[in-house]
Amino acid sequence: MAATQTLDRTLTALADPTRRAILKRLSSGEARVTEVARPFSMSLNAISKHILVLERAKLVKRRKVGRDHFLSYRAEPLDAAAKWIDETRDFWASRLDTLEQLLRAEDAARK
Amino acid sequence: MAATQTLDRTLTALADPTRRAILKRLSSGEARVTEVARPFSMSLNAISKHILVLERAKLVKRRKVGRDHFLSYRAEPLDAAAKWIDETRDFWASRLDTLEQLLRAEDAARK
DNA sequence: AATATATTCAACCTTTTGGTTGAATGTATT
DNA sequence: AATACATTCAACCAAAAGGTTGAATATATT
Protein backbone atom coordinates (compact mmCIF):
# COMPACT_ATOMS: atom_id res chain seq x y z
CA MET A 1 0.00 0.00 0.00
CA ALA A 2 1.25 3.44 -0.88
CA ALA A 3 2.78 5.33 2.02
CA THR A 4 0.62 8.31 1.23
CA GLN A 5 -2.50 6.26 1.77
CA THR A 6 -1.27 5.06 5.14
CA LEU A 7 -0.64 8.65 6.10
CA ASP A 8 -4.10 9.60 4.86
CA ARG A 9 -5.67 7.00 7.10
CA THR A 10 -3.64 8.05 10.09
CA LEU A 11 -4.37 11.72 9.73
CA THR A 12 -8.02 11.13 8.92
CA ALA A 13 -8.34 9.00 12.03
CA LEU A 14 -6.74 11.73 14.13
CA ALA A 15 -8.83 14.54 12.65
CA ASP A 16 -11.86 13.68 14.75
CA PRO A 17 -12.00 14.74 18.41
CA THR A 18 -13.96 11.68 19.50
CA ARG A 19 -11.33 9.43 17.97
CA ARG A 20 -8.51 11.41 19.55
CA ALA A 21 -10.23 11.03 22.91
CA ILE A 22 -10.58 7.29 22.38
CA LEU A 23 -6.91 7.03 21.53
CA LYS A 24 -5.88 8.98 24.62
CA ARG A 25 -8.04 6.71 26.70
CA LEU A 26 -6.43 3.63 25.22
CA SER A 27 -2.95 5.06 25.45
CA SER A 28 -3.22 4.62 29.20
CA GLY A 29 -4.29 1.00 28.97
CA GLU A 30 -6.41 -1.65 27.32
CA ALA A 31 -10.19 -1.45 27.52
CA ARG A 32 -13.29 -3.15 26.18
CA VAL A 33 -15.53 -1.48 23.63
CA THR A 34 -18.27 -0.71 26.15
CA GLU A 35 -15.77 0.78 28.58
CA VAL A 36 -14.34 2.96 25.89
CA ALA A 37 -17.82 4.11 24.89
CA ARG A 38 -19.08 4.92 28.38
CA PRO A 39 -17.81 8.51 28.75
CA PHE A 40 -19.31 9.59 25.43
CA SER A 41 -22.78 10.92 24.87
CA MET A 42 -23.28 9.09 21.62
CA SER A 43 -24.48 5.58 20.90
CA LEU A 44 -22.34 2.51 21.36
CA ASN A 45 -22.72 1.90 17.64
CA ALA A 46 -21.24 5.26 16.78
CA ILE A 47 -18.23 4.49 18.96
CA SER A 48 -17.95 1.06 17.38
CA LYS A 49 -17.61 2.77 14.03
CA HIS A 50 -14.99 5.19 15.30
CA ILE A 51 -13.01 2.24 16.62
CA LEU A 52 -13.15 0.71 13.17
CA VAL A 53 -11.61 3.82 11.68
CA LEU A 54 -8.84 3.67 14.26
CA GLU A 55 -8.27 0.00 13.51
CA ARG A 56 -8.10 0.61 9.78
CA ALA A 57 -5.39 3.17 10.58
CA LYS A 58 -3.65 0.55 12.75
CA LEU A 59 -3.79 2.87 15.72
CA VAL A 60 -5.86 0.34 17.63
CA LYS A 61 -5.55 -3.41 17.87
CA ARG A 62 -8.33 -5.75 18.91
CA ARG A 63 -7.99 -8.91 21.00
CA LYS A 64 -11.13 -11.00 21.40
CA VAL A 65 -11.73 -12.94 24.58
CA GLY A 66 -15.11 -14.57 24.57
CA ARG A 67 -17.70 -11.89 24.01
CA ASP A 68 -15.31 -9.14 25.09
CA HIS A 69 -13.14 -7.28 22.63
CA PHE A 70 -10.11 -5.74 24.24
CA LEU A 71 -8.72 -2.74 22.46
CA SER A 72 -5.18 -1.55 22.71
CA TYR A 73 -3.28 1.43 21.48
CA ARG A 74 -0.52 1.21 18.87
CA ALA A 75 1.83 4.11 18.47
CA GLU A 76 3.64 3.09 15.28
CA PRO A 77 1.48 4.93 12.72
CA LEU A 78 2.10 8.17 14.59
CA ASP A 79 5.75 7.98 13.64
CA ALA A 80 5.08 8.58 9.96
CA ALA A 81 2.66 11.38 10.79
CA ALA A 82 5.14 13.05 13.10
CA LYS A 83 7.83 12.64 10.49
CA TRP A 84 5.77 14.32 7.77
CA ILE A 85 4.85 17.18 10.05
CA ASP A 86 8.40 17.71 11.21
CA GLU A 87 9.78 17.66 7.70
CA THR A 88 7.27 20.20 6.53
CA ARG A 89 7.35 22.32 9.60
CA ASP A 90 11.08 22.66 9.81
CA PHE A 91 11.64 23.36 6.18
CA TRP A 92 12.75 26.95 6.50
CA ALA A 93 14.37 26.55 9.87
CA SER A 94 16.69 23.99 8.32
CA ARG A 95 17.53 26.21 5.37
CA LEU A 96 19.12 29.56 5.50
CA ASP A 97 17.80 30.85 2.22
CA THR A 98 14.85 32.67 3.73
CA LEU A 99 16.40 35.75 2.23
CA GLU A 100 16.34 34.18 -1.18
CA GLN A 101 12.66 33.39 -0.79
CA LEU A 102 11.92 36.97 0.18
CA LEU A 103 13.75 38.25 -2.86
CA ARG A 104 11.97 35.83 -5.15
CA ALA A 105 8.60 36.87 -3.76
CA GLU A 106 9.43 40.52 -4.23
CA ASP A 107 10.52 39.84 -7.74
CA ALA A 108 7.35 37.96 -8.58
CA ALA A 109 5.25 40.76 -7.16
CA ARG A 110 7.04 43.32 -9.31
CA LYS A 111 6.28 41.60 -12.59
CA MET B 1 -12.25 29.07 19.48
CA ALA B 2 -11.67 25.81 21.25
CA ALA B 3 -8.20 24.37 20.83
CA THR B 4 -9.70 21.07 19.83
CA GLN B 5 -11.43 22.67 16.87
CA THR B 6 -8.21 24.28 15.70
CA LEU B 7 -6.55 20.89 15.86
CA ASP B 8 -9.47 19.38 13.96
CA ARG B 9 -9.02 21.88 11.16
CA THR B 10 -5.28 21.35 11.02
CA LEU B 11 -5.49 17.57 10.91
CA THR B 12 -8.41 17.59 8.49
CA ALA B 13 -6.45 19.88 6.19
CA LEU B 14 -3.45 17.54 6.35
CA ALA B 15 -5.48 14.38 5.82
CA ASP B 16 -5.77 14.95 2.07
CA PRO B 17 -2.80 14.14 -0.19
CA THR B 18 -3.55 16.96 -2.62
CA ARG B 19 -3.49 19.45 0.22
CA ARG B 20 -0.29 18.00 1.64
CA ALA B 21 1.29 18.35 -1.80
CA ILE B 22 0.14 21.97 -2.01
CA LEU B 23 1.62 22.67 1.40
CA LYS B 24 4.94 21.09 0.48
CA ARG B 25 5.00 23.17 -2.65
CA LEU B 26 4.35 26.34 -0.70
CA SER B 27 6.80 25.43 2.02
CA SER B 28 9.53 26.05 -0.51
CA GLY B 29 8.23 29.47 -1.49
CA GLU B 30 5.30 31.69 -2.32
CA ALA B 31 3.22 30.98 -5.41
CA ARG B 32 0.08 32.16 -7.18
CA VAL B 33 -3.06 30.03 -7.29
CA THR B 34 -2.58 29.07 -10.93
CA GLU B 35 1.04 28.11 -10.34
CA VAL B 36 0.06 25.95 -7.41
CA ALA B 37 -2.65 24.30 -9.48
CA ARG B 38 -0.54 23.56 -12.53
CA PRO B 39 1.01 20.21 -11.52
CA PHE B 40 -2.34 18.70 -10.60
CA SER B 41 -4.67 16.87 -12.90
CA MET B 42 -7.79 18.39 -11.46
CA SER B 43 -9.56 21.64 -12.23
CA LEU B 44 -8.35 25.00 -11.00
CA ASN B 45 -11.58 25.30 -9.10
CA ALA B 46 -10.92 22.13 -7.18
CA ILE B 47 -7.51 23.45 -6.17
CA SER B 48 -9.07 26.77 -5.22
CA LYS B 49 -11.28 24.89 -2.79
CA HIS B 50 -8.37 22.96 -1.34
CA ILE B 51 -6.58 26.23 -0.77
CA LEU B 52 -9.59 27.49 1.11
CA VAL B 53 -9.42 24.51 3.45
CA LEU B 54 -5.73 25.23 4.06
CA GLU B 55 -6.51 28.88 4.71
CA ARG B 56 -9.26 28.03 7.16
CA ALA B 57 -6.66 25.95 9.00
CA LYS B 58 -4.28 28.93 8.88
CA LEU B 59 -1.67 26.83 7.11
CA VAL B 60 -1.77 29.16 4.15
CA LYS B 61 -1.92 32.93 3.96
CA ARG B 62 -3.08 34.92 0.97
CA ARG B 63 -1.67 38.23 -0.23
CA LYS B 64 -3.51 39.88 -3.12
CA VAL B 65 -1.62 41.93 -5.66
CA GLY B 66 -3.84 43.07 -8.47
CA ARG B 67 -5.46 40.05 -9.96
CA ASP B 68 -2.84 37.73 -8.54
CA HIS B 69 -3.22 36.02 -5.21
CA PHE B 70 0.08 35.02 -3.66
CA LEU B 71 -0.08 32.12 -1.28
CA SER B 72 2.40 31.47 1.46
CA TYR B 73 2.95 28.70 3.91
CA ARG B 74 2.51 29.15 7.66
CA ALA B 75 4.01 26.58 9.98
CA GLU B 76 2.42 27.62 13.27
CA PRO B 77 -0.62 25.32 13.26
CA LEU B 78 1.69 22.36 12.82
CA ASP B 79 3.10 22.97 16.27
CA ALA B 80 -0.11 22.02 18.03
CA ALA B 81 -0.52 18.98 15.82
CA ALA B 82 3.05 17.86 16.47
CA LYS B 83 2.54 18.45 20.17
CA TRP B 84 -0.60 16.31 20.32
CA ILE B 85 1.06 13.52 18.41
CA ASP B 86 4.18 13.57 20.55
CA GLU B 87 2.22 13.59 23.78
CA THR B 88 0.15 10.64 22.68
CA ARG B 89 2.94 8.75 21.05
CA ASP B 90 5.36 8.95 23.93
CA PHE B 91 2.88 8.10 26.64
CA TRP B 92 4.22 4.71 27.59
CA ALA B 93 7.80 5.57 26.88
CA SER B 94 7.75 8.31 29.52
CA ARG B 95 5.62 6.27 31.88
CA LEU B 96 7.90 3.31 31.71
CA ASP B 97 10.83 5.58 32.38
CA THR B 98 9.14 6.84 35.50
CA LEU B 99 8.30 3.33 36.62
CA GLU B 100 11.84 2.23 36.02
CA GLN B 101 13.15 5.14 38.03
CA LEU B 102 10.81 4.30 40.88
CA LEU B 103 11.97 0.72 40.91
CA ARG B 104 15.59 1.76 40.78
CA ALA B 105 15.09 4.18 43.67
CA GLU B 106 13.38 1.46 45.68
CA ASP B 107 16.22 -0.88 44.92
CA ALA B 108 18.79 1.65 46.03
CA ALA B 109 16.91 2.27 49.26
CA ARG B 110 16.78 -1.45 49.99
CA LYS B 111 20.51 -1.97 49.87
C1' DA C 1 -33.37 -23.53 29.16
C1' DA C 2 -34.05 -18.82 29.67
C1' DT C 3 -32.16 -14.46 30.09
C1' DA C 4 -28.70 -10.90 30.14
C1' DT C 5 -24.55 -8.86 28.15
C1' DA C 6 -21.10 -7.52 24.52
C1' DT C 7 -20.66 -6.56 20.20
C1' DT C 8 -21.51 -6.12 15.32
C1' DC C 9 -24.51 -5.83 11.10
C1' DA C 10 -27.85 -3.48 8.28
C1' DA C 11 -30.64 0.08 6.84
C1' DC C 12 -31.43 4.63 6.91
C1' DC C 13 -30.71 9.80 7.26
C1' DT C 14 -28.36 14.31 7.01
C1' DT C 15 -24.27 16.91 6.32
C1' DT C 16 -19.76 17.34 4.45
C1' DT C 17 -16.35 16.51 1.03
C1' DG C 18 -14.22 16.60 -3.26
C1' DG C 19 -14.99 17.07 -7.67
C1' DT C 20 -17.32 19.05 -12.03
C1' DT C 21 -18.96 22.91 -15.33
C1' DG C 22 -20.38 27.54 -16.55
C1' DA C 23 -20.82 32.31 -15.39
C1' DA C 24 -19.20 36.45 -12.99
C1' DT C 25 -15.71 39.70 -11.36
C1' DG C 26 -11.71 42.28 -11.40
C1' DT C 27 -7.36 43.46 -13.45
C1' DA C 28 -3.89 43.63 -17.33
C1' DT C 29 -2.64 44.07 -22.08
C1' DT C 30 -3.14 45.39 -26.80
C1' DA D 1 -12.42 49.68 -26.29
C1' DA D 2 -11.76 45.00 -26.87
C1' DT D 3 -9.67 41.02 -25.28
C1' DA D 4 -7.03 37.97 -22.36
C1' DC D 5 -5.98 36.38 -17.79
C1' DA D 6 -6.50 35.20 -12.67
C1' DT D 7 -9.53 34.11 -9.65
C1' DT D 8 -13.84 33.22 -7.35
C1' DC D 9 -18.94 32.28 -7.12
C1' DA D 10 -22.85 29.28 -7.85
C1' DA D 11 -25.18 25.28 -8.89
C1' DC D 12 -24.89 20.73 -9.18
C1' DC D 13 -23.41 15.80 -8.31
C1' DA D 14 -21.75 11.40 -6.25
C1' DA D 15 -19.55 9.43 -2.56
C1' DA D 16 -18.11 9.42 2.22
C1' DA D 17 -18.67 10.65 7.07
C1' DG D 18 -20.93 10.57 11.24
C1' DG D 19 -24.79 9.73 13.46
C1' DT D 20 -29.35 7.09 14.55
C1' DT D 21 -32.38 2.81 15.50
C1' DG D 22 -33.48 -2.03 15.38
C1' DA D 23 -32.14 -6.76 14.62
C1' DA D 24 -28.68 -10.43 14.68
C1' DT D 25 -24.95 -13.08 16.73
C1' DA D 26 -22.22 -15.04 20.12
C1' DT D 27 -21.05 -15.74 24.78
C1' DA D 28 -22.07 -15.64 30.00
C1' DT D 29 -24.99 -16.20 33.91
C1' DT D 30 -28.89 -17.88 36.54
Tab-separated table of C-alpha atoms (C1' of nucleotides) in Angstrom:
chain	number	residue	atom	x	y	z
A	1	MET	CA	0.000	0.000	0.000
A	2	ALA	CA	1.249	3.442	-0.877
A	3	ALA	CA	2.780	5.327	2.020
A	4	THR	CA	0.624	8.315	1.230
A	5	GLN	CA	-2.500	6.262	1.767
A	6	THR	CA	-1.273	5.060	5.137
A	7	LEU	CA	-0.643	8.650	6.098
A	8	ASP	CA	-4.099	9.598	4.862
A	9	ARG	CA	-5.671	7.004	7.099
A	10	THR	CA	-3.636	8.049	10.091
A	11	LEU	CA	-4.372	11.725	9.730
A	12	THR	CA	-8.022	11.134	8.919
A	13	ALA	CA	-8.337	9.004	12.031
A	14	LEU	CA	-6.739	11.734	14.130
A	15	ALA	CA	-8.826	14.540	12.649
A	16	ASP	CA	-11.863	13.683	14.747
A	17	PRO	CA	-11.999	14.742	18.415
A	18	THR	CA	-13.955	11.675	19.495
A	19	ARG	CA	-11.328	9.426	17.974
A	20	ARG	CA	-8.513	11.409	19.546
A	21	ALA	CA	-10.234	11.027	22.910
A	22	ILE	CA	-10.583	7.287	22.383
A	23	LEU	CA	-6.911	7.035	21.529
A	24	LYS	CA	-5.877	8.979	24.619
A	25	ARG	CA	-8.045	6.715	26.702
A	26	LEU	CA	-6.432	3.630	25.221
A	27	SER	CA	-2.954	5.060	25.448
A	28	SER	CA	-3.218	4.620	29.203
A	29	GLY	CA	-4.286	1.002	28.974
A	30	GLU	CA	-6.407	-1.654	27.321
A	31	ALA	CA	-10.186	-1.445	27.521
A	32	ARG	CA	-13.290	-3.152	26.184
A	33	VAL	CA	-15.532	-1.481	23.626
A	34	THR	CA	-18.270	-0.707	26.148
A	35	GLU	CA	-15.768	0.781	28.584
A	36	VAL	CA	-14.342	2.961	25.885
A	37	ALA	CA	-17.819	4.105	24.885
A	38	ARG	CA	-19.083	4.923	28.385
A	39	PRO	CA	-17.813	8.515	28.751
A	40	PHE	CA	-19.315	9.588	25.431
A	41	SER	CA	-22.777	10.920	24.869
A	42	MET	CA	-23.282	9.089	21.616
A	43	SER	CA	-24.482	5.580	20.897
A	44	LEU	CA	-22.337	2.514	21.355
A	45	ASN	CA	-22.719	1.899	17.641
A	46	ALA	CA	-21.244	5.257	16.782
A	47	ILE	CA	-18.227	4.485	18.960
A	48	SER	CA	-17.952	1.055	17.384
A	49	LYS	CA	-17.607	2.772	14.028
A	50	HIS	CA	-14.987	5.189	15.301
A	51	ILE	CA	-13.014	2.239	16.615
A	52	LEU	CA	-13.146	0.705	13.165
A	53	VAL	CA	-11.606	3.817	11.675
A	54	LEU	CA	-8.841	3.672	14.259
A	55	GLU	CA	-8.271	0.004	13.508
A	56	ARG	CA	-8.102	0.614	9.783
A	57	ALA	CA	-5.386	3.167	10.584
A	58	LYS	CA	-3.655	0.551	12.750
A	59	LEU	CA	-3.791	2.872	15.723
A	60	VAL	CA	-5.860	0.341	17.633
A	61	LYS	CA	-5.551	-3.409	17.871
A	62	ARG	CA	-8.330	-5.754	18.910
A	63	ARG	CA	-7.986	-8.906	21.000
A	64	LYS	CA	-11.127	-10.997	21.398
A	65	VAL	CA	-11.725	-12.939	24.584
A	66	GLY	CA	-15.113	-14.565	24.574
A	67	ARG	CA	-17.697	-11.894	24.007
A	68	ASP	CA	-15.311	-9.144	25.091
A	69	HIS	CA	-13.144	-7.280	22.628
A	70	PHE	CA	-10.109	-5.744	24.243
A	71	LEU	CA	-8.720	-2.739	22.462
A	72	SER	CA	-5.176	-1.549	22.713
A	73	TYR	CA	-3.281	1.434	21.475
A	74	ARG	CA	-0.520	1.208	18.866
A	75	ALA	CA	1.834	4.113	18.465
A	76	GLU	CA	3.638	3.089	15.279
A	77	PRO	CA	1.478	4.934	12.717
A	78	LEU	CA	2.097	8.167	14.591
A	79	ASP	CA	5.754	7.984	13.640
A	80	ALA	CA	5.080	8.578	9.961
A	81	ALA	CA	2.657	11.380	10.788
A	82	ALA	CA	5.143	13.047	13.105
A	83	LYS	CA	7.830	12.641	10.486
A	84	TRP	CA	5.766	14.320	7.773
A	85	ILE	CA	4.848	17.178	10.048
A	86	ASP	CA	8.404	17.711	11.209
A	87	GLU	CA	9.778	17.663	7.696
A	88	THR	CA	7.267	20.202	6.533
A	89	ARG	CA	7.350	22.325	9.602
A	90	ASP	CA	11.082	22.664	9.813
A	91	PHE	CA	11.640	23.361	6.183
A	92	TRP	CA	12.753	26.954	6.503
A	93	ALA	CA	14.367	26.554	9.869
A	94	SER	CA	16.694	23.989	8.325
A	95	ARG	CA	17.526	26.214	5.369
A	96	LEU	CA	19.120	29.559	5.500
A	97	ASP	CA	17.795	30.846	2.217
A	98	THR	CA	14.852	32.668	3.731
A	99	LEU	CA	16.402	35.747	2.232
A	100	GLU	CA	16.344	34.177	-1.180
A	101	GLN	CA	12.655	33.390	-0.791
A	102	LEU	CA	11.920	36.971	0.178
A	103	LEU	CA	13.751	38.251	-2.855
A	104	ARG	CA	11.974	35.830	-5.146
A	105	ALA	CA	8.596	36.875	-3.756
A	106	GLU	CA	9.430	40.518	-4.232
A	107	ASP	CA	10.523	39.840	-7.741
A	108	ALA	CA	7.353	37.961	-8.585
A	109	ALA	CA	5.254	40.762	-7.160
A	110	ARG	CA	7.044	43.316	-9.306
A	111	LYS	CA	6.283	41.599	-12.594
B	1	MET	CA	-12.254	29.074	19.476
B	2	ALA	CA	-11.675	25.806	21.252
B	3	ALA	CA	-8.197	24.372	20.834
B	4	THR	CA	-9.698	21.067	19.830
B	5	GLN	CA	-11.428	22.674	16.873
B	6	THR	CA	-8.206	24.279	15.704
B	7	LEU	CA	-6.550	20.889	15.861
B	8	ASP	CA	-9.470	19.379	13.957
B	9	ARG	CA	-9.016	21.883	11.163
B	10	THR	CA	-5.278	21.354	11.018
B	11	LEU	CA	-5.491	17.569	10.906
B	12	THR	CA	-8.408	17.593	8.490
B	13	ALA	CA	-6.450	19.876	6.193
B	14	LEU	CA	-3.453	17.543	6.349
B	15	ALA	CA	-5.479	14.375	5.815
B	16	ASP	CA	-5.765	14.954	2.070
B	17	PRO	CA	-2.799	14.139	-0.192
B	18	THR	CA	-3.547	16.964	-2.622
B	19	ARG	CA	-3.487	19.450	0.215
B	20	ARG	CA	-0.295	18.000	1.637
B	21	ALA	CA	1.288	18.354	-1.797
B	22	ILE	CA	0.143	21.972	-2.011
B	23	LEU	CA	1.619	22.669	1.403
B	24	LYS	CA	4.939	21.095	0.480
B	25	ARG	CA	5.005	23.167	-2.653
B	26	LEU	CA	4.352	26.345	-0.703
B	27	SER	CA	6.797	25.434	2.017
B	28	SER	CA	9.534	26.050	-0.510
B	29	GLY	CA	8.234	29.467	-1.494
B	30	GLU	CA	5.303	31.686	-2.321
B	31	ALA	CA	3.221	30.979	-5.413
B	32	ARG	CA	0.083	32.160	-7.177
B	33	VAL	CA	-3.059	30.027	-7.289
B	34	THR	CA	-2.579	29.066	-10.926
B	35	GLU	CA	1.043	28.114	-10.340
B	36	VAL	CA	0.057	25.953	-7.407
B	37	ALA	CA	-2.648	24.297	-9.478
B	38	ARG	CA	-0.536	23.556	-12.534
B	39	PRO	CA	1.013	20.213	-11.516
B	40	PHE	CA	-2.338	18.705	-10.604
B	41	SER	CA	-4.670	16.873	-12.901
B	42	MET	CA	-7.792	18.395	-11.456
B	43	SER	CA	-9.560	21.640	-12.230
B	44	LEU	CA	-8.349	25.004	-11.005
B	45	ASN	CA	-11.584	25.304	-9.103
B	46	ALA	CA	-10.925	22.125	-7.179
B	47	ILE	CA	-7.508	23.451	-6.172
B	48	SER	CA	-9.069	26.769	-5.221
B	49	LYS	CA	-11.276	24.893	-2.787
B	50	HIS	CA	-8.374	22.963	-1.335
B	51	ILE	CA	-6.579	26.231	-0.766
B	52	LEU	CA	-9.594	27.490	1.109
B	53	VAL	CA	-9.421	24.513	3.450
B	54	LEU	CA	-5.732	25.230	4.057
B	55	GLU	CA	-6.510	28.882	4.709
B	56	ARG	CA	-9.261	28.031	7.163
B	57	ALA	CA	-6.662	25.946	8.997
B	58	LYS	CA	-4.278	28.932	8.878
B	59	LEU	CA	-1.673	26.825	7.110
B	60	VAL	CA	-1.771	29.160	4.146
B	61	LYS	CA	-1.917	32.931	3.965
B	62	ARG	CA	-3.082	34.917	0.969
B	63	ARG	CA	-1.670	38.226	-0.234
B	64	LYS	CA	-3.513	39.882	-3.117
B	65	VAL	CA	-1.624	41.926	-5.656
B	66	GLY	CA	-3.841	43.065	-8.469
B	67	ARG	CA	-5.463	40.049	-9.962
B	68	ASP	CA	-2.835	37.731	-8.541
B	69	HIS	CA	-3.223	36.017	-5.211
B	70	PHE	CA	0.077	35.020	-3.662
B	71	LEU	CA	-0.082	32.124	-1.281
B	72	SER	CA	2.398	31.466	1.461
B	73	TYR	CA	2.954	28.704	3.911
B	74	ARG	CA	2.511	29.146	7.664
B	75	ALA	CA	4.011	26.581	9.985
B	76	GLU	CA	2.418	27.617	13.275
B	77	PRO	CA	-0.622	25.317	13.258
B	78	LEU	CA	1.689	22.356	12.819
B	79	ASP	CA	3.099	22.969	16.274
B	80	ALA	CA	-0.113	22.021	18.032
B	81	ALA	CA	-0.515	18.978	15.820
B	82	ALA	CA	3.052	17.857	16.475
B	83	LYS	CA	2.543	18.447	20.169
B	84	TRP	CA	-0.599	16.312	20.325
B	85	ILE	CA	1.063	13.519	18.411
B	86	ASP	CA	4.182	13.569	20.549
B	87	GLU	CA	2.224	13.588	23.777
B	88	THR	CA	0.149	10.636	22.676
B	89	ARG	CA	2.940	8.746	21.053
B	90	ASP	CA	5.356	8.952	23.935
B	91	PHE	CA	2.877	8.105	26.644
B	92	TRP	CA	4.216	4.714	27.588
B	93	ALA	CA	7.801	5.572	26.884
B	94	SER	CA	7.750	8.312	29.519
B	95	ARG	CA	5.620	6.275	31.884
B	96	LEU	CA	7.904	3.308	31.714
B	97	ASP	CA	10.827	5.576	32.376
B	98	THR	CA	9.139	6.835	35.502
B	99	LEU	CA	8.304	3.326	36.620
B	100	GLU	CA	11.842	2.228	36.018
B	101	GLN	CA	13.146	5.143	38.031
B	102	LEU	CA	10.808	4.300	40.880
B	103	LEU	CA	11.966	0.725	40.914
B	104	ARG	CA	15.591	1.757	40.778
B	105	ALA	CA	15.095	4.176	43.671
B	106	GLU	CA	13.382	1.456	45.677
B	107	ASP	CA	16.219	-0.882	44.920
B	108	ALA	CA	18.794	1.647	46.028
B	109	ALA	CA	16.913	2.268	49.258
B	110	ARG	CA	16.781	-1.453	49.991
B	111	LYS	CA	20.506	-1.975	49.874
C	1	DA	C1'	-33.367	-23.531	29.164
C	2	DA	C1'	-34.048	-18.821	29.665
C	3	DT	C1'	-32.162	-14.458	30.093
C	4	DA	C1'	-28.700	-10.896	30.144
C	5	DT	C1'	-24.548	-8.862	28.150
C	6	DA	C1'	-21.099	-7.517	24.524
C	7	DT	C1'	-20.656	-6.561	20.197
C	8	DT	C1'	-21.515	-6.125	15.317
C	9	DC	C1'	-24.512	-5.831	11.104
C	10	DA	C1'	-27.849	-3.475	8.283
C	11	DA	C1'	-30.635	0.078	6.835
C	12	DC	C1'	-31.427	4.634	6.913
C	13	DC	C1'	-30.713	9.800	7.255
C	14	DT	C1'	-28.364	14.307	7.010
C	15	DT	C1'	-24.269	16.915	6.315
C	16	DT	C1'	-19.761	17.344	4.452
C	17	DT	C1'	-16.348	16.514	1.027
C	18	DG	C1'	-14.222	16.605	-3.256
C	19	DG	C1'	-14.993	17.073	-7.667
C	20	DT	C1'	-17.316	19.046	-12.026
C	21	DT	C1'	-18.956	22.909	-15.332
C	22	DG	C1'	-20.377	27.536	-16.546
C	23	DA	C1'	-20.821	32.307	-15.392
C	24	DA	C1'	-19.195	36.451	-12.989
C	25	DT	C1'	-15.706	39.701	-11.358
C	26	DG	C1'	-11.711	42.277	-11.403
C	27	DT	C1'	-7.359	43.456	-13.453
C	28	DA	C1'	-3.888	43.629	-17.329
C	29	DT	C1'	-2.641	44.069	-22.081
C	30	DT	C1'	-3.144	45.394	-26.805
D	1	DA	C1'	-12.424	49.683	-26.287
D	2	DA	C1'	-11.756	44.997	-26.868
D	3	DT	C1'	-9.674	41.024	-25.284
D	4	DA	C1'	-7.035	37.972	-22.360
D	5	DC	C1'	-5.983	36.384	-17.794
D	6	DA	C1'	-6.497	35.199	-12.670
D	7	DT	C1'	-9.526	34.109	-9.649
D	8	DT	C1'	-13.844	33.221	-7.346
D	9	DC	C1'	-18.944	32.282	-7.119
D	10	DA	C1'	-22.855	29.279	-7.846
D	11	DA	C1'	-25.177	25.280	-8.890
D	12	DC	C1'	-24.886	20.727	-9.178
D	13	DC	C1'	-23.414	15.796	-8.312
D	14	DA	C1'	-21.746	11.399	-6.252
D	15	DA	C1'	-19.548	9.434	-2.555
D	16	DA	C1'	-18.107	9.417	2.222
D	17	DA	C1'	-18.673	10.647	7.068
D	18	DG	C1'	-20.929	10.574	11.242
D	19	DG	C1'	-24.790	9.734	13.457
D	20	DT	C1'	-29.353	7.088	14.547
D	21	DT	C1'	-32.383	2.807	15.505
D	22	DG	C1'	-33.481	-2.026	15.380
D	23	DA	C1'	-32.145	-6.761	14.622
D	24	DA	C1'	-28.677	-10.432	14.684
D	25	DT	C1'	-24.949	-13.078	16.729
D	26	DA	C1'	-22.221	-15.040	20.124
D	27	DT	C1'	-21.049	-15.736	24.781
D	28	DA	C1'	-22.070	-15.639	29.999
D	29	DT	C1'	-24.994	-16.200	33.908
D	30	DT	C1'	-28.885	-17.881	36.537
